[in-house]
C-alpha positions as semicolon CSV with decimal commas, in nm:
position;residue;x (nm);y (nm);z (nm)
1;X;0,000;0,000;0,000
2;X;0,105;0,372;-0,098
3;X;0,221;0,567;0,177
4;X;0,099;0,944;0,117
5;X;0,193;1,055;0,370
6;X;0,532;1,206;0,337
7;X;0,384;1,343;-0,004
8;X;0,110;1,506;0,175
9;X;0,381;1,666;0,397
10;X;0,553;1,765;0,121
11;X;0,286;1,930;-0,054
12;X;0,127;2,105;0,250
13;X;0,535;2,242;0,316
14;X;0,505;2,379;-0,091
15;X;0,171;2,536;-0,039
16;X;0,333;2,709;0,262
17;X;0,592;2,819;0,144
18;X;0,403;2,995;-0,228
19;X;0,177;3,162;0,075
20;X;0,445;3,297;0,222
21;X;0,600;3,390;-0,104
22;X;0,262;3,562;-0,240
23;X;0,211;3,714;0,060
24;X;0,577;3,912;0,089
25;X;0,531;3,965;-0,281
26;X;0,551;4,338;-0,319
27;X;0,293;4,455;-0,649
28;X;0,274;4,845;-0,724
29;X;-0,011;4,937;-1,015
30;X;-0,099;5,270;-1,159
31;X;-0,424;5,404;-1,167
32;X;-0,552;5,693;-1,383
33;X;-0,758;5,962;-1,156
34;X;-1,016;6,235;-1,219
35;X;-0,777;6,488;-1,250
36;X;-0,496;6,426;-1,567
37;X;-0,219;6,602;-1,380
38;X;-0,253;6,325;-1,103
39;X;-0,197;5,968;-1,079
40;X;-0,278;5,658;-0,832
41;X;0,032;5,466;-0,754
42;X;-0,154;5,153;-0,558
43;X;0,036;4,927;-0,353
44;X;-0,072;4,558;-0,267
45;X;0,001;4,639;0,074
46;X;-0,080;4,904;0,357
47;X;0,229;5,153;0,375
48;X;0,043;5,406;0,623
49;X;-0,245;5,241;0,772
50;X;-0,526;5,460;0,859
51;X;-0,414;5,756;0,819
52;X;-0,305;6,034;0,539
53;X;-0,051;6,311;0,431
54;X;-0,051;6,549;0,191
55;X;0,266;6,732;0,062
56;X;0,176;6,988;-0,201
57;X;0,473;7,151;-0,162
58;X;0,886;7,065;-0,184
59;X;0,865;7,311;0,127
60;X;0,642;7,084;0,371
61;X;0,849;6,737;0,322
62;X;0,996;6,771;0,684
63;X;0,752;6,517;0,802
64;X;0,800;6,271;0,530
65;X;1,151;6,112;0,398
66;X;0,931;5,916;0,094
67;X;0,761;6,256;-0,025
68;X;1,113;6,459;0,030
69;X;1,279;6,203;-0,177
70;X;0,993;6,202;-0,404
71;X;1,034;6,546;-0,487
72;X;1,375;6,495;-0,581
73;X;1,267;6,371;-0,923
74;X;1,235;6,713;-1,154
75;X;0,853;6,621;-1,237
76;X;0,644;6,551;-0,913
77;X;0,448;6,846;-0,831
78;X;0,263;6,682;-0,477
79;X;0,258;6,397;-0,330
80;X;-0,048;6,238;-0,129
81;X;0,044;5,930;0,092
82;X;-0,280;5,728;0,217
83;X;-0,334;5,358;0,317
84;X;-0,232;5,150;0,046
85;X;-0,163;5,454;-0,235
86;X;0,077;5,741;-0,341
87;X;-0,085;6,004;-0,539
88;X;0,156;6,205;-0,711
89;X;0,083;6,555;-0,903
90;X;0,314;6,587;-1,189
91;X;0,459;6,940;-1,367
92;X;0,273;7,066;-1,631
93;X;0,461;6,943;-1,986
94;X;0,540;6,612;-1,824
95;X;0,405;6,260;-2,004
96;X;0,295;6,006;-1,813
97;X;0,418;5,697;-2,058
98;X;0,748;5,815;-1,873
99;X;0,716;5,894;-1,530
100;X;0,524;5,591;-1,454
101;X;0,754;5,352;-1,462
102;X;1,037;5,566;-1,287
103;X;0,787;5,607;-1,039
104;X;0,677;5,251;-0,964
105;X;1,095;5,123;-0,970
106;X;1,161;5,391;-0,732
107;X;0,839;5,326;-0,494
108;X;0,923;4,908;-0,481
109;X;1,210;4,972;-0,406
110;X;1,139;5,249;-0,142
111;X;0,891;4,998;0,011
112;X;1,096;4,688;0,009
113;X;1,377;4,845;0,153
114;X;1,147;4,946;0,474
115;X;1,219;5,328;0,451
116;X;1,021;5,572;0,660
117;X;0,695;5,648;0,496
118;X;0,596;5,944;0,749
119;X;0,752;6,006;1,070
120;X;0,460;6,012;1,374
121;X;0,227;6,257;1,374
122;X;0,132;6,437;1,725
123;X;-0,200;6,316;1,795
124;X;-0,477;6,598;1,674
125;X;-0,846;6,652;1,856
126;X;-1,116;6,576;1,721
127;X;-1,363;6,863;1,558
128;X;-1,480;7,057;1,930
129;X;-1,851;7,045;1,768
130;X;-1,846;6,724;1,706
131;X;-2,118;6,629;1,992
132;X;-2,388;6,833;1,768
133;X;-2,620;6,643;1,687
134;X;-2,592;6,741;1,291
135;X;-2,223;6,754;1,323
136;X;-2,215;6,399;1,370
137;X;-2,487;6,332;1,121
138;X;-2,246;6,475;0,900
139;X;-1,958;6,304;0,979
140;X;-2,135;5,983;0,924
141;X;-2,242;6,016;0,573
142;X;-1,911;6,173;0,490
143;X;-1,736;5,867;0,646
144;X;-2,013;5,600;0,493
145;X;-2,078;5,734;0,154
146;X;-1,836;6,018;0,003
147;X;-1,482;5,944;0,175
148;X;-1,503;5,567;0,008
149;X;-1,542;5,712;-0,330
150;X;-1,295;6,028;-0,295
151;X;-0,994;5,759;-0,201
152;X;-1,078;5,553;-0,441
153;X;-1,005;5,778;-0,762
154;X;-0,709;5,892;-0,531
155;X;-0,776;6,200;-0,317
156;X;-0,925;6,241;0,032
157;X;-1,236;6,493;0,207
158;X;-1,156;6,601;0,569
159;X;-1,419;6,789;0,741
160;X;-1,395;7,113;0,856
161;X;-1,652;7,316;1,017
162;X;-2,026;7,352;1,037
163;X;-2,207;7,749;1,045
164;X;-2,505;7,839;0,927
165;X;-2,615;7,570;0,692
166;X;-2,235;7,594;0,520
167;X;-2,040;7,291;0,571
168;X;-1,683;7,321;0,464
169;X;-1,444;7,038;0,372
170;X;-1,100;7,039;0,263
171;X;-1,020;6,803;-0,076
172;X;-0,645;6,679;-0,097
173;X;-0,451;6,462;-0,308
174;X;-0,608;6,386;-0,671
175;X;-0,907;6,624;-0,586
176;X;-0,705;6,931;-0,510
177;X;-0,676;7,142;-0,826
178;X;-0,873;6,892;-1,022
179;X;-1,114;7,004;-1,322
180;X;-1,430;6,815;-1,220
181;X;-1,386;6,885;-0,857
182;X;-1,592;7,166;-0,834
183;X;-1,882;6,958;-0,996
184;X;-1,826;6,669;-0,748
185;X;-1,860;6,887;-0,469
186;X;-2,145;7,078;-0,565
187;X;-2,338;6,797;-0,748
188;X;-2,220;6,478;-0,575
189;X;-2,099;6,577;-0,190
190;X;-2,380;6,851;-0,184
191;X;-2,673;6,732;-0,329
192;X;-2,613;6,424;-0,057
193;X;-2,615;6,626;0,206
194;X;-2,857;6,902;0,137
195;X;-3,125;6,579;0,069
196;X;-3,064;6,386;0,373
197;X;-2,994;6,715;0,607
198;X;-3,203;7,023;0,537
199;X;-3,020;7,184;0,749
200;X;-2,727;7,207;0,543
201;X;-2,738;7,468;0,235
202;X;-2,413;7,523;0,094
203;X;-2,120;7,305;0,084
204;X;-1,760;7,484;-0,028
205;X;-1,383;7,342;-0,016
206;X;-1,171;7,540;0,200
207;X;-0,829;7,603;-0,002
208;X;-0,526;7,402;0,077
């Protein structure tokens, strides 16, 4: 009679071991966003979990060795770091076809080589008026139905304040500067709002 079982060992060590392989398997993608002078640089792993920064500037890298060395190349113009993504902004003039795959080389190898993404942030309060009733109401459908969306073509939506039926958000990353931004805010993110909270009238982005 057959003995399987060293082969079933075997086979169960192999499946292991792919796993493990797959798993550490480092896989960077580009995405196209909204806005042409922007593009998604998705990773198949989380490089700052829960959490964002946005570097529109050479000037405001202090915080972040990846975006300072990002800005080294002549053609990034800002650089968004969220979750699993890098947005970067490129000059005007600049052609993607080229910059993407300088990017993606320089990001692996950023990533594999376990460089600081963003040093620690000090810990920041929380909106003081967020115990109002329609504060929170707010927050909720910003955090169920519009923040999903904004990340996903590459950007992010931070609240801001709440006064006289004006809510105003700040957009960052792909949504900051981009063409059909004003439209998504006043069609999309407003019309939400001003249906499910009379209350609100107006919703603006606050300049970065």
């Amino acid at each position: 009679m057959l003995n399987i079982y060293p082969l079933y060992l075997h086979l169960q060590q192999y499946y292991f071991t792919q796993m493990t392989e797959e798993k550490d398997f480092l896989n960077i993608y580009a995405e196209q966003t909204p806005n042409p002078e922007t593009m998604k640089f998705v990773f198949n792993k989380m490089i700052l979990p829960d959490d964002s920064a946005d570097f529109p500037t050479r000037e405001k890298t202090q915080s972040s060795p990846l975006a300072k060395s990002l800005f080294e190349f002549s053609f990034v113009n800002g650089v968004f770091i969220m979750n699993n993504f890098v947005t970067i902004t490129r000059l005007p003039g600049q052609e993607w076809d080229e910059i993407i795959p300088i990017i993606k080389e320089f990001l692996k190898a950023y990533v594999e080589a376990d460089e600081p993404i963003v040093y620690k942030k000090p810990d920041i309060s929380t909106y003081e008026g967020s115990d109002d009733p329609l504060v929170s109401k707010i927050l909720e459908l910003l955090d169920t139905y519009i923040k999903p969306a904004v990340e996903t073509d590459g950007g992010m939506i931070s609240f801001k304040s709440f006064e006289d039926g004006k809510v105003t958000v700040e957009l960052k990353g792909s949504c900051s500067g981009c063409p059909s931004s004003t439209i998504t805010l006043k069609r999309g993110i407003e019309g939400m709002l001003t249906r499910m909270i009379p209350e609100v009238k107006e919703v603006v982005a606050e300049s970065v």
